[in-house]
Amino acid sequence: RYESFTDTHSSLFLSLFAHEVVFVVACFDNGQTEAQIEFDAQEILYVDFERQEFVYTVPKFVMLDPSKMFVDISDYDDAKRGKRLCSAVVTYCTAAEKNLPEEKDPPESILYPAEDVQLGVENKLICFVNHFYPPSINVSWTKNGDPVSEGVSLSRYFPNSDGTFHQFSTLTFTPSEGDVYSCTVEHSALETPKTSIWEPEFRRQSHGPDVCCAVGLTLGLLGVAAGTFLICIV
């Protein structure tokens, strides 16, 4: 079970433009709590409760030090207060809904390589899972039908504007001819697991034009040699 509550600041002005900053606290009935701050619907940081600090997710090319820009709203005490409220929020919502089954949205998934595929060159396969609710999925990988765990990573949950979530799972691999990879997603809204399959395709270099040019050049040289021989005889 998952519940969330937000604190919205729509009157924040940065660079003479109005922006919306939303502080989101997600509460799970297993005791887990997640908190993050969104800037114009994009996550800029999340709270690491174990290390008791903010982790900024703003790319460096956007700003070198986001902590200076968001110093006024990055208050860890707010996150701790939100975490303490989680238990009460989940208990209240459960009682209010009288344990009715919550709405569920099944995930969509797509499997693709991070870079152009080259034979024998290390790459990453990305399994992008999107539009699912509640935010709890299981992702597993196989190579040629065998389970794979080495080189696998799973991102955190990221919220969508419609209340659903998306998440990434990646597999580091070195492509070889004939290999077949699969990504399987399990979710409570799916009757059966959903599997996406991917096979590497390599661009084969054609030597046809090169061969034709070489043959043409050889015939041309032979023609020149034959002409020279005939001139000498005359």
mmCIF file of N, CA, C and O in Angstrom, residues 85-130:
data_model
loop_
_atom_site.group_PDB
_atom_site.id
_atom_site.type_symbol
_atom_site.label_atom_id
_atom_site.label_comp_id
_atom_site.label_asym_id
_atom_site.label_seq_id
_atom_site.Cartn_x
_atom_site.Cartn_y
_atom_site.Cartn_z
ATOM 1 N N LEU A 85 5.119 11.400 10.174
ATOM 2 C CA LEU A 85 3.684 11.435 9.906
ATOM 3 C C LEU A 85 3.209 10.236 9.081
ATOM 4 O O LEU A 85 2.006 9.961 9.024
ATOM 5 N N CYS A 86 4.140 9.540 8.441
ATOM 6 C CA CYS A 86 3.756 8.476 7.510
ATOM 7 C C CYS A 86 2.877 7.416 8.153
ATOM 8 O O CYS A 86 1.866 6.995 7.584
ATOM 9 N N SER A 87 3.261 6.941 9.300
ATOM 10 C CA SER A 87 2.517 5.882 9.958
ATOM 11 C C SER A 87 1.071 6.305 10.197
ATOM 12 O O SER A 87 0.125 5.540 9.937
ATOM 13 N N ALA A 88 0.876 7.533 10.669
ATOM 14 C CA ALA A 88 -0.472 8.034 10.928
ATOM 15 C C ALA A 88 -1.264 8.190 9.630
ATOM 16 O O ALA A 88 -2.465 7.902 9.578
ATOM 17 N N VAL A 89 -0.583 8.640 8.570
ATOM 18 C CA VAL A 89 -1.264 8.832 7.285
ATOM 19 C C VAL A 89 -1.758 7.500 6.728
ATOM 20 O O VAL A 89 -2.903 7.371 6.283
ATOM 21 N N VAL A 90 -0.900 6.479 6.754
ATOM 22 C CA VAL A 90 -1.287 5.173 6.234
ATOM 23 C C VAL A 90 -2.436 4.592 7.059
ATOM 24 O O VAL A 90 -3.393 4.040 6.514
ATOM 25 N N THR A 91 -2.357 4.724 8.384
ATOM 26 C CA THR A 91 -3.413 4.192 9.249
ATOM 27 C C THR A 91 -4.743 4.886 8.987
ATOM 28 O O THR A 91 -5.799 4.234 8.867
ATOM 29 N N TYR A 92 -4.697 6.201 8.853
ATOM 30 C CA TYR A 92 -5.918 6.969 8.605
ATOM 31 C C TYR A 92 -6.538 6.606 7.257
ATOM 32 O O TYR A 92 -7.748 6.375 7.156
ATOM 33 N N CYS A 93 -5.708 6.555 6.210
ATOM 34 C CA CYS A 93 -6.224 6.262 4.868
ATOM 35 C C CYS A 93 -6.795 4.848 4.781
ATOM 36 O O CYS A 93 -7.804 4.620 4.115
ATOM 37 N N THR A 94 -6.167 3.926 5.469
ATOM 38 C CA THR A 94 -6.669 2.551 5.467
ATOM 39 C C THR A 94 -8.040 2.474 6.120
ATOM 40 O O THR A 94 -8.959 1.815 5.621
ATOM 41 N N ALA A 95 -8.187 3.169 7.241
ATOM 42 C CA ALA A 95 -9.472 3.174 7.939
ATOM 43 C C ALA A 95 -10.542 3.904 7.134
ATOM 44 O O ALA A 95 -11.705 3.482 7.073
ATOM 45 N N ALA A 96 -10.155 5.007 6.476
ATOM 46 C CA ALA A 96 -11.118 5.792 5.713
ATOM 47 C C ALA A 96 -11.648 5.021 4.511
ATOM 48 O O ALA A 96 -12.824 5.123 4.149
ATOM 49 N N GLU A 97 -10.793 4.248 3.890
ATOM 50 C CA GLU A 97 -11.207 3.488 2.716
ATOM 51 C C GLU A 97 -11.773 2.119 3.084
ATOM 52 O O GLU A 97 -12.221 1.375 2.210
ATOM 53 N N LYS A 98 -11.725 1.794 4.380
ATOM 54 C CA LYS A 98 -12.251 0.523 4.873
ATOM 55 C C LYS A 98 -11.642 -0.663 4.130
ATOM 56 O O LYS A 98 -12.315 -1.630 3.777
ATOM 57 N N ASN A 99 -10.342 -0.518 3.871
ATOM 58 C CA ASN A 99 -9.566 -1.590 3.240
ATOM 59 C C ASN A 99 -10.093 -2.013 1.872
ATOM 60 O O ASN A 99 -9.969 -3.169 1.469
ATOM 61 N N LEU A 100 -10.722 -1.061 1.149
ATOM 62 C CA LEU A 100 -11.139 -1.362 -0.207
ATOM 63 C C LEU A 100 -9.915 -1.563 -1.095
ATOM 64 O O LEU A 100 -8.891 -0.922 -0.888
ATOM 65 N N PRO A 101 -10.003 -2.440 -2.095
ATOM 66 C CA PRO A 101 -8.850 -2.641 -2.997
ATOM 67 C C PRO A 101 -8.488 -1.335 -3.699
ATOM 68 O O PRO A 101 -9.358 -0.628 -4.212
ATOM 69 N N GLU A 102 -7.213 -1.015 -3.697
ATOM 70 C CA GLU A 102 -6.791 0.220 -4.335
ATOM 71 C C GLU A 102 -6.728 0.046 -5.852
ATOM 72 O O GLU A 102 -6.621 -1.067 -6.368
ATOM 73 N N GLU A 103 -6.843 1.179 -6.559
ATOM 74 C CA GLU A 103 -6.760 1.143 -8.008
ATOM 75 C C GLU A 103 -5.347 0.746 -8.428
ATOM 76 O O GLU A 103 -4.372 1.100 -7.780
ATOM 77 N N LYS A 104 -5.268 0.009 -9.534
ATOM 78 C CA LYS A 104 -3.977 -0.455 -10.021
ATOM 79 C C LYS A 104 -3.850 -0.153 -11.508
ATOM 80 O O LYS A 104 -4.823 -0.243 -12.262
ATOM 81 N N ASP A 105 -2.651 0.205 -11.919
ATOM 82 C CA ASP A 105 -2.345 0.435 -13.321
ATOM 83 C C ASP A 105 -1.212 -0.489 -13.732
ATOM 84 O O ASP A 105 -0.132 -0.462 -13.120
ATOM 85 N N PRO A 106 -1.428 -1.312 -14.759
ATOM 86 C CA PRO A 106 -0.377 -2.241 -15.185
ATOM 87 C C PRO A 106 0.767 -1.504 -15.889
ATOM 88 O O PRO A 106 0.533 -0.487 -16.554
ATOM 89 N N PRO A 107 1.974 -1.987 -15.766
ATOM 90 C CA PRO A 107 3.125 -1.299 -16.369
ATOM 91 C C PRO A 107 3.249 -1.552 -17.865
ATOM 92 O O PRO A 107 2.808 -2.577 -18.384
ATOM 93 N N GLU A 108 3.831 -0.575 -18.544
ATOM 94 C CA GLU A 108 4.285 -0.745 -19.916
ATOM 95 C C GLU A 108 5.805 -0.890 -19.852
ATOM 96 O O GLU A 108 6.451 -0.302 -18.987
ATOM 97 N N SER A 109 6.373 -1.647 -20.762
ATOM 98 C CA SER A 109 7.824 -1.828 -20.729
ATOM 99 C C SER A 109 8.391 -1.863 -22.133
ATOM 100 O O SER A 109 7.711 -2.282 -23.086
ATOM 101 N N ILE A 110 9.630 -1.403 -22.256
ATOM 102 C CA ILE A 110 10.338 -1.414 -23.526
ATOM 103 C C ILE A 110 11.802 -1.733 -23.238
ATOM 104 O O ILE A 110 12.358 -1.302 -22.222
ATOM 105 N N LEU A 111 12.423 -2.492 -24.128
ATOM 106 C CA LEU A 111 13.801 -2.946 -23.940
ATOM 107 C C LEU A 111 14.643 -2.444 -25.107
ATOM 108 O O LEU A 111 14.304 -2.678 -26.279
ATOM 109 N N TYR A 112 15.748 -1.739 -24.807
ATOM 110 C CA TYR A 112 16.571 -1.165 -25.873
ATOM 111 C C TYR A 112 18.006 -0.976 -25.375
ATOM 112 O O TYR A 112 18.253 -0.852 -24.172
ATOM 113 N N PRO A 113 18.986 -0.934 -26.291
ATOM 114 C CA PRO A 113 20.388 -0.716 -25.892
ATOM 115 C C PRO A 113 20.671 0.759 -25.667
ATOM 116 O O PRO A 113 20.056 1.631 -26.291
ATOM 117 N N ALA A 114 21.608 1.048 -24.774
ATOM 118 C CA ALA A 114 21.940 2.440 -24.477
ATOM 119 C C ALA A 114 22.722 3.084 -25.613
ATOM 120 O O ALA A 114 22.588 4.280 -25.874
ATOM 121 N N GLU A 115 23.536 2.316 -26.323
ATOM 122 C CA GLU A 115 24.359 2.845 -27.406
ATOM 123 C C GLU A 115 24.248 1.929 -28.628
ATOM 124 O O GLU A 115 23.674 0.836 -28.550
ATOM 125 N N ASP A 116 24.820 2.383 -29.759
ATOM 126 C CA ASP A 116 24.835 1.557 -30.959
ATOM 127 C C ASP A 116 25.539 0.238 -30.653
ATOM 128 O O ASP A 116 26.589 0.215 -30.006
ATOM 129 N N VAL A 117 24.969 -0.840 -31.136
ATOM 130 C CA VAL A 117 25.486 -2.166 -30.818
ATOM 131 C C VAL A 117 26.653 -2.521 -31.743
ATOM 132 O O VAL A 117 26.528 -2.461 -32.972
ATOM 133 N N GLN A 118 27.784 -2.891 -31.132
ATOM 134 C CA GLN A 118 28.955 -3.333 -31.878
ATOM 135 C C GLN A 118 29.417 -4.662 -31.311
ATOM 136 O O GLN A 118 29.457 -4.843 -30.091
ATOM 137 N N LEU A 119 29.772 -5.567 -32.183
ATOM 138 C CA LEU A 119 30.193 -6.903 -31.784
ATOM 139 C C LEU A 119 31.403 -6.835 -30.850
ATOM 140 O O LEU A 119 32.419 -6.222 -31.173
ATOM 141 N N GLY A 120 31.267 -7.437 -29.665
ATOM 142 C CA GLY A 120 32.362 -7.506 -28.717
ATOM 143 C C GLY A 120 32.625 -6.246 -27.924
ATOM 144 O O GLY A 120 33.583 -6.189 -27.141
ATOM 145 N N VAL A 121 31.791 -5.211 -28.085
ATOM 146 C CA VAL A 121 31.973 -3.942 -27.365
ATOM 147 C C VAL A 121 30.933 -3.841 -26.249
ATOM 148 O O VAL A 121 29.734 -3.965 -26.508
ATOM 149 N N GLU A 122 31.393 -3.616 -25.008
ATOM 150 C CA GLU A 122 30.483 -3.562 -23.857
ATOM 151 C C GLU A 122 29.418 -2.491 -24.036
ATOM 152 O O GLU A 122 29.697 -1.392 -24.522
ATOM 153 N N ASN A 123 28.213 -2.803 -23.611
ATOM 154 C CA ASN A 123 27.077 -1.910 -23.773
ATOM 155 C C ASN A 123 26.134 -2.105 -22.591
ATOM 156 O O ASN A 123 26.429 -2.879 -21.681
ATOM 157 N N LYS A 124 25.016 -1.408 -22.612
ATOM 158 C CA LYS A 124 24.000 -1.569 -21.565
ATOM 159 C C LYS A 124 22.637 -1.761 -22.218
ATOM 160 O O LYS A 124 22.295 -1.052 -23.160
ATOM 161 N N LEU A 125 21.889 -2.710 -21.698
ATOM 162 C CA LEU A 125 20.494 -2.867 -22.081
ATOM 163 C C LEU A 125 19.637 -2.162 -21.037
ATOM 164 O O LEU A 125 19.879 -2.310 -19.834
ATOM 165 N N ILE A 126 18.659 -1.399 -21.487
ATOM 166 C CA ILE A 126 17.784 -0.652 -20.582
ATOM 167 C C ILE A 126 16.367 -1.192 -20.694
ATOM 168 O O ILE A 126 15.796 -1.253 -21.785
ATOM 169 N N CYS A 127 15.825 -1.615 -19.579
ATOM 170 C CA CYS A 127 14.429 -2.031 -19.496
ATOM 171 C C CYS A 127 13.662 -0.888 -18.827
ATOM 172 O O CYS A 127 13.779 -0.679 -17.613
ATOM 173 N N PHE A 128 12.917 -0.133 -19.623
ATOM 174 C CA PHE A 128 12.190 1.034 -19.132
ATOM 175 C C PHE A 128 10.749 0.624 -18.836
ATOM 176 O O PHE A 128 10.005 0.219 -19.728
ATOM 177 N N VAL A 129 10.362 0.718 -17.565
ATOM 178 C CA VAL A 129 9.023 0.324 -17.125
ATOM 179 C C VAL A 129 8.265 1.593 -16.738
ATOM 180 O O VAL A 129 8.753 2.384 -15.922
ATOM 181 N N ASN A 130 7.070 1.778 -17.292
ATOM 182 C CA ASN A 130 6.392 3.061 -17.136
ATOM 183 C C ASN A 130 4.899 2.887 -16.874
ATOM 184 O O ASN A 130 4.307 1.846 -17.160
#
